[in-house]
XYZ file of C-alpha atoms in Angstrom:
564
model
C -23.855 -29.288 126.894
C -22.841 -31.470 123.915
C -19.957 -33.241 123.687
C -19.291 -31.928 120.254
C -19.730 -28.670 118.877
C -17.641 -29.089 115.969
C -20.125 -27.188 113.700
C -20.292 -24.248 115.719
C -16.421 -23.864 116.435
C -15.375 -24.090 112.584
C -18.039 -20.928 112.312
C -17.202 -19.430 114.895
C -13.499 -19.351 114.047
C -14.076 -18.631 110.353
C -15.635 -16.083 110.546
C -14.436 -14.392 113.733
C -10.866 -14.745 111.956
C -12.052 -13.953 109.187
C -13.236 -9.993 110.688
C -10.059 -9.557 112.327
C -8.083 -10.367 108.971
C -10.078 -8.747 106.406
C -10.429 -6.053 108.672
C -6.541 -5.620 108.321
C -6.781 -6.229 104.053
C -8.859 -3.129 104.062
C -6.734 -1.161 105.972
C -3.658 -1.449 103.727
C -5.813 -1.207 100.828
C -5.643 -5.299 99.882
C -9.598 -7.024 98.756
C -10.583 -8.044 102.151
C -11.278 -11.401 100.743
C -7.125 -11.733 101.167
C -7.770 -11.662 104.382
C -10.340 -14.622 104.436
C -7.677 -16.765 102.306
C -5.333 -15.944 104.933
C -7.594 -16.840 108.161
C -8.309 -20.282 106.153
C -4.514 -21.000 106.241
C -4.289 -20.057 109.646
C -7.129 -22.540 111.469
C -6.301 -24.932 108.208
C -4.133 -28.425 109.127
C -0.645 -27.007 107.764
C -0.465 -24.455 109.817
C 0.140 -25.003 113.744
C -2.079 -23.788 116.129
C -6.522 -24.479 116.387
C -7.440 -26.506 113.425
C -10.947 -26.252 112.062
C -12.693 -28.932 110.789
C -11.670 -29.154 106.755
C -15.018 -30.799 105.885
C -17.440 -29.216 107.414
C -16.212 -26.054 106.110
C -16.085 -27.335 102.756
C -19.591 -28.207 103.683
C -20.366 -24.993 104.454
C -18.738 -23.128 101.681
C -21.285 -25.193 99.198
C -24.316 -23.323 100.909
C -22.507 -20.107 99.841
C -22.081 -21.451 96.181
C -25.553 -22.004 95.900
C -26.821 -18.858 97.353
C -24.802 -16.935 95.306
C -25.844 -18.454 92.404
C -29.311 -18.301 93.208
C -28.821 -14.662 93.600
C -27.021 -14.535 90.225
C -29.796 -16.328 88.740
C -32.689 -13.825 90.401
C -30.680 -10.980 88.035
C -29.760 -13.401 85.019
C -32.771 -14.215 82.591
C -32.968 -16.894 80.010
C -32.990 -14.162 77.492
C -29.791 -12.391 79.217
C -28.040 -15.495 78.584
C -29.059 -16.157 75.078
C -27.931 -12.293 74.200
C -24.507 -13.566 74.516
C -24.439 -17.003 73.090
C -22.755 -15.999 70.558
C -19.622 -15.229 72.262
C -20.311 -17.429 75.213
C -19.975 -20.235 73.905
C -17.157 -20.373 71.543
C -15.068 -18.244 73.922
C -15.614 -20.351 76.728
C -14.919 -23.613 74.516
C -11.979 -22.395 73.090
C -10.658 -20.530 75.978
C -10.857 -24.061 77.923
C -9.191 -25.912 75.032
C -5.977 -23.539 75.135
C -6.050 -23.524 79.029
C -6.343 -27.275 79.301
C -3.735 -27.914 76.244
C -1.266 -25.122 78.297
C -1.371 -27.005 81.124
C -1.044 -30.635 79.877
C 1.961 -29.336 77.922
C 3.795 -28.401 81.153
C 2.712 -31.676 83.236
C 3.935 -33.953 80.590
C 7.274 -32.184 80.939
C 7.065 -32.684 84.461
C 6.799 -36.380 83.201
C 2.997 -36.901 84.203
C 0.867 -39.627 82.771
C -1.652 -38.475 79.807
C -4.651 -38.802 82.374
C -2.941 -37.145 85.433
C -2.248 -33.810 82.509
C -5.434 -34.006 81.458
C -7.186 -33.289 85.171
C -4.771 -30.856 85.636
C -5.048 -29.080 82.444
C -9.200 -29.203 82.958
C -8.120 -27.818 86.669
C -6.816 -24.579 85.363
C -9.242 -24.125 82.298
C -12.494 -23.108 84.457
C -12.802 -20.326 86.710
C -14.293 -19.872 90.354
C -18.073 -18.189 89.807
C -17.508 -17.261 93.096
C -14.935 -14.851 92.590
C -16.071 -13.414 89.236
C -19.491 -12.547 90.888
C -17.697 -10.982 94.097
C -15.552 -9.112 91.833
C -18.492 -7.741 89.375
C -20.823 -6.955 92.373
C -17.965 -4.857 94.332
C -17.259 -3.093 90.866
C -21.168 -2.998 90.397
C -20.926 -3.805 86.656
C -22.707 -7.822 87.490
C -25.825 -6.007 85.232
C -23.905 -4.642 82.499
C -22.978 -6.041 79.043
C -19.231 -7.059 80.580
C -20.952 -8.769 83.436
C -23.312 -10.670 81.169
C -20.960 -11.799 78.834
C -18.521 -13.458 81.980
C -21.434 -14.770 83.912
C -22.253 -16.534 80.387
C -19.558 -17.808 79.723
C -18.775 -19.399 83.322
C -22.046 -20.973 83.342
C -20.964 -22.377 79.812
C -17.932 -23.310 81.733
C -19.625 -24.802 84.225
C -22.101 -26.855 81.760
C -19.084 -28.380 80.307
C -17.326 -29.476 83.752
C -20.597 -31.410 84.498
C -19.859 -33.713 81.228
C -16.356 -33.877 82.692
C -17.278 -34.738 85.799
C -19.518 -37.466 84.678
C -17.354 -38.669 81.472
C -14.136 -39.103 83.548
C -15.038 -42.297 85.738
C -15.496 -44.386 82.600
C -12.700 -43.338 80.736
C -10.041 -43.812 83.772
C -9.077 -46.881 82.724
C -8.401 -46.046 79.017
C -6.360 -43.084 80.805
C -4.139 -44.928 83.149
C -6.443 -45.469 85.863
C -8.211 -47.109 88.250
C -11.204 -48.891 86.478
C -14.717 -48.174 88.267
C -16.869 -50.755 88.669
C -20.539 -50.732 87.339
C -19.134 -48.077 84.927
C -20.852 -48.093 81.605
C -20.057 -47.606 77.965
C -18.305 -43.980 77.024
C -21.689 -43.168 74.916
C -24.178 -44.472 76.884
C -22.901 -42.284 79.398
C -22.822 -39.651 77.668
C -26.167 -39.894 76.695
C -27.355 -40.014 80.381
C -25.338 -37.260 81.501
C -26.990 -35.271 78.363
C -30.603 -36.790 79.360
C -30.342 -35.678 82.258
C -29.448 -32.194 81.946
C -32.014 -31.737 79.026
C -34.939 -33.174 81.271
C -33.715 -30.554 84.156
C -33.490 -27.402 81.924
C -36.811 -28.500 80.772
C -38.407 -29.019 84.210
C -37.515 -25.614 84.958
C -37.891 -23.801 82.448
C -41.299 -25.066 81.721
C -42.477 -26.148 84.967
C -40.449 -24.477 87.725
C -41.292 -21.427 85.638
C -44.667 -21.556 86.952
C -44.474 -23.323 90.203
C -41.745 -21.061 92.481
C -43.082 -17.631 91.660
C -46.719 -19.068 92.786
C -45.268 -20.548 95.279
C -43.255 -16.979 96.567
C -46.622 -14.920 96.001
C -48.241 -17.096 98.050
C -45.980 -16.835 100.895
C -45.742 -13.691 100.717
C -49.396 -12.849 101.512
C -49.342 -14.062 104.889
C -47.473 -10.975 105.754
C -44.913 -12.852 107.342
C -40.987 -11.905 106.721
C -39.866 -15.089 107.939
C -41.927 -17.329 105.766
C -40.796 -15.234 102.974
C -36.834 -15.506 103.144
C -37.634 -18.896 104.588
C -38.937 -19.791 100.972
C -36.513 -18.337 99.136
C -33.492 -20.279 101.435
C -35.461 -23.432 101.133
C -35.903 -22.738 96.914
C -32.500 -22.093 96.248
C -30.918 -24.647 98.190
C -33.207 -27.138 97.925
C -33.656 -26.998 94.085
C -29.446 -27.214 94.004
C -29.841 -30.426 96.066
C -32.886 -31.785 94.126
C -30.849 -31.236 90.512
C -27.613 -33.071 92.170
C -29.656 -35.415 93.684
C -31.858 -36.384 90.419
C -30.232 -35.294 87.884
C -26.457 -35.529 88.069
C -25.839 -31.366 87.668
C -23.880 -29.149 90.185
C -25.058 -27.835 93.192
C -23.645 -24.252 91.708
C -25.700 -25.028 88.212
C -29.042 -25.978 90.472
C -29.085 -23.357 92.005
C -28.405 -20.936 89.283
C -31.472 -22.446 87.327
C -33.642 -21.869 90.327
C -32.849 -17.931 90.706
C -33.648 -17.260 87.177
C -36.891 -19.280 87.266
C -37.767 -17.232 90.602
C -37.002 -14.452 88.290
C -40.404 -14.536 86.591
C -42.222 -13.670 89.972
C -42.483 -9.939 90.720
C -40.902 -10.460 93.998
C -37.386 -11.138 92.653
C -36.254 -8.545 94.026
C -37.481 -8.548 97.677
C -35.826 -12.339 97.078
C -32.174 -11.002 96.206
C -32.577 -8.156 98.744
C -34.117 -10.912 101.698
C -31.330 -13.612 100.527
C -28.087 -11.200 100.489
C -26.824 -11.621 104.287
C -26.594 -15.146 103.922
C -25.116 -15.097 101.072
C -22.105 -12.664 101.900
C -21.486 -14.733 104.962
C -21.496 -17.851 103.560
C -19.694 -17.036 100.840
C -16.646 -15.863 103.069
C -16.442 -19.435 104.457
C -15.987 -20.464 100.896
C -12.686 -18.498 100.826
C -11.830 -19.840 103.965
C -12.426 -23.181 103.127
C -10.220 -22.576 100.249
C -7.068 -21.131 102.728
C -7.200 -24.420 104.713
C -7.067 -26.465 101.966
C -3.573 -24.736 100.994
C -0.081 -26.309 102.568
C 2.510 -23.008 102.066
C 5.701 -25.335 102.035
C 4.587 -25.948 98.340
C 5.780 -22.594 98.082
C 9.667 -23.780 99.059
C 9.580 -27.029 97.908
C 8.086 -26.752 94.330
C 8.305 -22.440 93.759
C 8.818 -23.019 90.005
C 5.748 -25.574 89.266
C 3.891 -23.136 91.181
C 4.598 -19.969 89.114
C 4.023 -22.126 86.002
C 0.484 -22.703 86.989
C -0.230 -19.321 88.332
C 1.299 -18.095 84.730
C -1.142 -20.588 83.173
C -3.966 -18.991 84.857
C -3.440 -15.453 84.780
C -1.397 -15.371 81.752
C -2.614 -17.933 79.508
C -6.252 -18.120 79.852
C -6.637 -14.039 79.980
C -4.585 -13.747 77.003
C -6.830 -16.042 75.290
C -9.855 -14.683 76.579
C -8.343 -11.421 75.534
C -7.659 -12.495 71.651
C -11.065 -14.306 71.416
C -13.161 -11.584 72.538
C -10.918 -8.932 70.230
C -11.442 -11.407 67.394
C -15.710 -11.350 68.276
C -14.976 -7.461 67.634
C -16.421 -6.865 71.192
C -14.429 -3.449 72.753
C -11.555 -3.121 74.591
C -13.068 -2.593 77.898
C -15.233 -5.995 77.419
C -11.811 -7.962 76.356
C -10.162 -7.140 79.244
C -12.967 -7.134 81.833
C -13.380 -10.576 80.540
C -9.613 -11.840 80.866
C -9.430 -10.439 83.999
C -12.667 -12.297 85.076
C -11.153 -15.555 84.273
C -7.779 -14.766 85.575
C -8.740 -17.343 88.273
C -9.605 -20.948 89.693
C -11.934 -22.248 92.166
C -14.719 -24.592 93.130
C -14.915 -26.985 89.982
C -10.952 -27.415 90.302
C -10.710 -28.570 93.789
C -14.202 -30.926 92.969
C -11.809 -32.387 89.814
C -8.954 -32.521 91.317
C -10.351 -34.633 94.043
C -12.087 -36.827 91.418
C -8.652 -37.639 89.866
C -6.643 -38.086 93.017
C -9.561 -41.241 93.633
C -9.680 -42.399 89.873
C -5.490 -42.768 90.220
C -4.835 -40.170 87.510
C -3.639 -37.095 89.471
C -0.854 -37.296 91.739
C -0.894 -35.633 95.288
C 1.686 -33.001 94.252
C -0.360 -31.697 91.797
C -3.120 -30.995 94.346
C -0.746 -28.846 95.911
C 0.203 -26.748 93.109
C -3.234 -26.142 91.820
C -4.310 -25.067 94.878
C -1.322 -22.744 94.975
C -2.503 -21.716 91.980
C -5.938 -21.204 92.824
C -4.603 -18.878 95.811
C -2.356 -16.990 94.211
C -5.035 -16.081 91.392
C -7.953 -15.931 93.878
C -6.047 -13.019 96.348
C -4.484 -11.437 92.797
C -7.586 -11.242 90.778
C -8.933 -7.925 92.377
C -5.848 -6.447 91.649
C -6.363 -7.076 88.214
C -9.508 -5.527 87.621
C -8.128 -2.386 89.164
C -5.625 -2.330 85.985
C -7.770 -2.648 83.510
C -8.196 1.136 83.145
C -4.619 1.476 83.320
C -4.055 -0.850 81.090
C -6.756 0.582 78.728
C -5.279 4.112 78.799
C -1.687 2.344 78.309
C -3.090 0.468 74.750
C -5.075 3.415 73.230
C -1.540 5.505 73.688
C 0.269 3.392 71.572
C -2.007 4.140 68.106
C -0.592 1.189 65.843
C -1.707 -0.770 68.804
C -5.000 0.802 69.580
C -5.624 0.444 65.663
C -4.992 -3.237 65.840
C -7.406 -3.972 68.884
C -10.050 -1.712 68.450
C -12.304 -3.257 66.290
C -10.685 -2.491 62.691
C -13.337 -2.515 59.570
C -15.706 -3.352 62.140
C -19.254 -3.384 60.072
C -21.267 -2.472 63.130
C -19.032 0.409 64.189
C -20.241 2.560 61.754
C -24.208 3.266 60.463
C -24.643 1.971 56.948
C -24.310 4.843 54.340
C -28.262 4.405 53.722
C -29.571 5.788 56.863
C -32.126 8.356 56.537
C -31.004 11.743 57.063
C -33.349 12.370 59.105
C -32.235 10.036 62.221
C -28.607 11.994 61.679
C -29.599 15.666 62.417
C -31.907 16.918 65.523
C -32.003 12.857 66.886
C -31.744 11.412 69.738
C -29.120 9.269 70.845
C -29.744 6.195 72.696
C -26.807 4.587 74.967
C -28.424 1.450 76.416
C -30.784 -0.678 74.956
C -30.981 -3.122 78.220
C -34.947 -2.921 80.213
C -34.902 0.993 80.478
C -34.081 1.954 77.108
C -36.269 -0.627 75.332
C -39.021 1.621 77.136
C -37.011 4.680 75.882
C -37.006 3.656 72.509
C -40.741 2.493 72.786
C -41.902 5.982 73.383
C -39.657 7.341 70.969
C -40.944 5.086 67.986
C -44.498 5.771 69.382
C -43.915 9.497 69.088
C -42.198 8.900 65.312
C -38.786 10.633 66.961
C -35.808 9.713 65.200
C -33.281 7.957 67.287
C -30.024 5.946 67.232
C -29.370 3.521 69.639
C -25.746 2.664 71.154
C -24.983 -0.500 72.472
C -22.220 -2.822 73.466
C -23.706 -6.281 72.662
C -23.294 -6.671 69.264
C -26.487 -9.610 68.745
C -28.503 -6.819 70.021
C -27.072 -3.922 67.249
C -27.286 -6.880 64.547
C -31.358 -7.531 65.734
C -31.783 -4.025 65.454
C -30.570 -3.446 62.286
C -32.432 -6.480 60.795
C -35.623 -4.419 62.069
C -34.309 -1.176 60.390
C -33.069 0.943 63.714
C -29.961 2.838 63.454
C -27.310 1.594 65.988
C -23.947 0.830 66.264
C -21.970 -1.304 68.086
C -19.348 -0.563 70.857
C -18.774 1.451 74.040
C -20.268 4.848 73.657
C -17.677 5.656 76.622
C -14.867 5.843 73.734
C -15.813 8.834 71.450
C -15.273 7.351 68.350
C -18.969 5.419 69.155
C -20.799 8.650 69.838
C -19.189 9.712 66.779
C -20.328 7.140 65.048
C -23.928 7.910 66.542
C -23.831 11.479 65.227
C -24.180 12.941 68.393
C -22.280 16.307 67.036
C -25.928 16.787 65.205
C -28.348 15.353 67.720
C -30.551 17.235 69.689
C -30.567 14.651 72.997
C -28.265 12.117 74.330
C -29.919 9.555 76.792
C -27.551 7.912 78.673
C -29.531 4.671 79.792
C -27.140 2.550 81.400
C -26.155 2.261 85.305
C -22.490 3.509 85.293
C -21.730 6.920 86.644
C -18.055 6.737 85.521
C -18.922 6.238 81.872
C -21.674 8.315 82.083
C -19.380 10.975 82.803
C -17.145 10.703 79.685
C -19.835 10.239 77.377
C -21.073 13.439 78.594
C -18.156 14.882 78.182
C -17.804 13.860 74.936
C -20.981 14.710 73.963
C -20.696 18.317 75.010
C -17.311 18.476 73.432
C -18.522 17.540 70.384
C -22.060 19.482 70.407
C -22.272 21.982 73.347
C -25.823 22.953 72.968
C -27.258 18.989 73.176
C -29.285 18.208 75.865
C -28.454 15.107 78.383
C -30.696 13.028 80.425
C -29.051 10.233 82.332
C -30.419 7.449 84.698
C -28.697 6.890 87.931
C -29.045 4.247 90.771
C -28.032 6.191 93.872
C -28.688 9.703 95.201
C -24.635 10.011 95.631
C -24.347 9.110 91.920
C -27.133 11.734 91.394
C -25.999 14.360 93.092
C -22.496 14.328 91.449
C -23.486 14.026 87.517
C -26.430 16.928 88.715
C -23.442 19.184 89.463
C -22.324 19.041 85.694
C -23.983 21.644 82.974
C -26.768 20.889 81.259
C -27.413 17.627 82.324
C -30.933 16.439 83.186
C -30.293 13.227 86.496
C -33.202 10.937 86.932
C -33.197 8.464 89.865
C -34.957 5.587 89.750
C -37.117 5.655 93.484
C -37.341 9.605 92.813
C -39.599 8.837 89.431
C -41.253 6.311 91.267
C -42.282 7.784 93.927
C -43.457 11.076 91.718
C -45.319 9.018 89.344
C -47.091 7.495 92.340
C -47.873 10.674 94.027
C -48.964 12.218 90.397
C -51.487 9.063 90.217
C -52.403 9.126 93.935
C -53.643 12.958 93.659
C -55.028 12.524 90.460
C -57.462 9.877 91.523
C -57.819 11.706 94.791
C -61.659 12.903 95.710
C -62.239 16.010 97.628
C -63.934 15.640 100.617
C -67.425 17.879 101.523
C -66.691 19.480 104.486
């Protein structure tokens, strides 16, 4: 037997804790991943008792990082992330900016040097992708317009904490402290940092984008499972390694590159689907990694500085979220989804906050508090997407409110006064302009139908306008969209997104509105299926039932009889 099994007992207690305790969560109705923060604090050093190695799990939690990127990247295209740029971006720049002024603001009353507020502001400005993807997958909106625009704008988040990461060693000394040696200039850094992200994007895009999926089809031919998920393991965590390694980017970003290159190869999703066990079990040891990292007496000794951080990072950064994506015009439903997805902190704060600690800019307090913080947020964040229809229902009673945030004198809210009659009376309606109704509206141009498309991502409305198709902007869940879309006149609505909730409303607006319309909506799940089938007039297509008739239909029609 060894003499130490280190390894295997952190695992073994993570994880086995970690049943036992999110077991519990479920059963009075709390996320289970509560629980896992909870086991973390129990085998973590502040507690008494077993004490798991801190490192190793740390270690460990980094695997699930990059497999859950990877996975995130398998369902995120280049083009997916480009669709939102537009929000991304400036949201995510601005929303940092208040977040990181907020909390320098309330460490310099604390009396904290300029660089120790700094760290700590940047601490609380970027959220854990870890928890925003757990969140969207449980609430399976990860594919939707919502879940685009958050997993854009935390990788835009995540883009910028790289130039942090890499700035802040040169400029300690200019911030009050320690001076590294070998350091360079502030701009020739920069210009390495920058380098080397540009000649990694590149590599991937243009060269990984042809390499991995060969490499996965030809794995996949020898028939073996093994070799397969093998592959995609050794791809996602050995490109995150490689891009660290070479190139100075996160393990998190690495890895997020490599899914979406692996995208391209028609086996992306036997990849996600092969991958998906390791990556729910390794992503549990990040929370319990993050639980053992956590001392409660910061709790007694310091309960004020901790609820002005947790107010920072629920409060501040969602409220500004909030406002930014209100002033985009984006609906209310994408606001707050958004606010609530970045109602949080996680891996790139603990990474910082460790980086100033060394540099002599952060004192050890402050680790305490943020990862109070980062608790707090992490076990309340669930919570907070269960408000936001609550919340929702709560604004659009209030009308001078409703008035304010729902898009006033939006221009893409309406259809311009010179469409054609003819795409307002006996039309289809579109909702969904994602991979399935591109096809949709294919067909429909194909067959010179008139149609009007409805869609939530306003680049996408503003492309389609510049190409002369009717469509407005917005949520066709809220009536006032379908309104919009004429669907009072039209002869079908095609509901062509994945959400049996909305689909619901929208087809009870639509027959509200226009009783004799017909309605043909695309489900993911026979339970879905079954349920929206049970409603009156409403045409359900699942996605393996087409398949599988379309296959059959092509089977027997290229089927020979045999002489007998």
């Amino acid at each position: 037997m060894p003499h130490s099994v280190e390894l295997i007992t952190t695992i073994a207690a993570a994880l086995g804790l970690s049943l036992i305790l999110g077991f519990l969560a479920a059963r009075l109705k709390l996320p289970p991943l509560v629980g896992y923060l909870v086991a973390g604090i129990c085998i973590g050093p502040a507690t008494p008792g077993f004490v798991a190695d801190v490192g190793l799990a740390g270690q460990l939690a980094e695997i699930g990082v990059m497999l859950l990127m990877f996975g995130v990247g398998l369902h995120f295209s280049l083009g997916d992330l480009l669709s939102v740029k537009r929000i991304a971006l400036p949201g995510a720049v601005v929303q940092m900016l208040v977040a990181t002024l907020l909390g320098m603001a309330v460490a310099h009353y604390w009396g904290w040097s300029i660089g120790g507020a700094l760290v700590f502001g940047l601490s609380l400005s970027v959220a854990s992708t870890v928890v925003l993807l757990r969140a969207l997958e449980d609430r399976g909106v990860l594919d939707s317009v919502n879940g685009k625009i958050a997993v854009g704008w935390l990788v835009v988040e995540d883009l910028a904490m790289v130039l942090v990461l890499v700035l802040l060693p040169p400029l300690a000394g200019w911030l009050g402290g320690t001076v590294q040696p070998g350091s360079g200039s502030l701009w020739s850094t920069l210009a390495t940092t920058l380098g080397q992200v540009a000649a990694f994007v590149v590599l991937m895009l243009v060269v990984g984008k042809r390499v991995f999926p060969w490499l996965l089809l030809q794995v996949s031919r020898t028939g073996s499972r093994e070799l397969f998920t093998l592959c995609v393991i050794a791809a996602a965590v050995g490109i995150a390694y490689g891009s660290a390694h070479l190139f100075g980017v996160s393990f998190a970003l690495g890895a997020f590159f490599a899914g979406m290159v692996m995208r391209e190869s028609p086996l992306s999703h036997r990849a996600a689907e092969e991958s998906l066990p390791l990556r729910d079990a390794f992503s549990v040891l990040f929370f319990v990694s993050v639980g053992m990292l956590f001392d409660p007496r910061v709790l007694l000794e310091q309960p004020l500085q901790v609820l002005a951080v947790v107010a920072i990072i629920i409060i501040g950064k969602s409220l500004a979220a909030f406002l930014l994506v209100i002033a985009f015009r984006y609906p209310l439903n994408t606001a707050l989804t958004v606010s609530a997805s970045l109602a949080q902190i996680g891996e790139f704060s603990f990474i910082l906050l460790g980086l100033g600690i060394a540099l002599g800019l952060m004192p050890a307090e402050g680790q305490s508090m943020v990862l109070a913080g980062a608790l707090i947020s992490i076990a309340l964040n669930p919570l907070l997407f269960h408000a936001i229809e609550p919340i929702q229902r709560w604004i659009r009673a209030r009308n001078n409110l409703a008035r304010l945030l729902e898009r006033p004198d939006d221009p893409l809210a309406e259809l311009p006064m010179s469409t054609d009659q003819q795409h307002l009376s006996g039309q289809v309606v579109l909702v969904g302009y994602g991979r399935v109704g591109r096809h949709i509206a294919r067909a429909l141009r194909e067959q010179h139908r008139p149609y009007v498309v409805a869609e939530q991502n306003r680049e996408i409305v503003e492309r389609l306008r510049a190409k002369g198709v009717p469509a407005v902007s917005g949520d066709a869940a809220e009536p006032a969209v379908l309104i919009q879309a004429h669907v009072a006149r039209a002869g079908t609505l095609v509901i062509a997104i994945p959400d049996a909730l909305k689909a619901r409303q929208m087809i009870e607006t639509a027959q509200a509105l226009n009783p004799g319309v017909v309605i043909v909506v695309r489900s993911h799940s026979s339970e879905e299926a079954e349920l929206l089938a049970k409603l009156p007039g409403v045409t359900v297509l699942l996605g393996e039932q087409e398949l599988a008739r379309s296959m059959s239909a092509l089977v027997l029609a290229e089927a020979k009889p045999t002489a007998h």
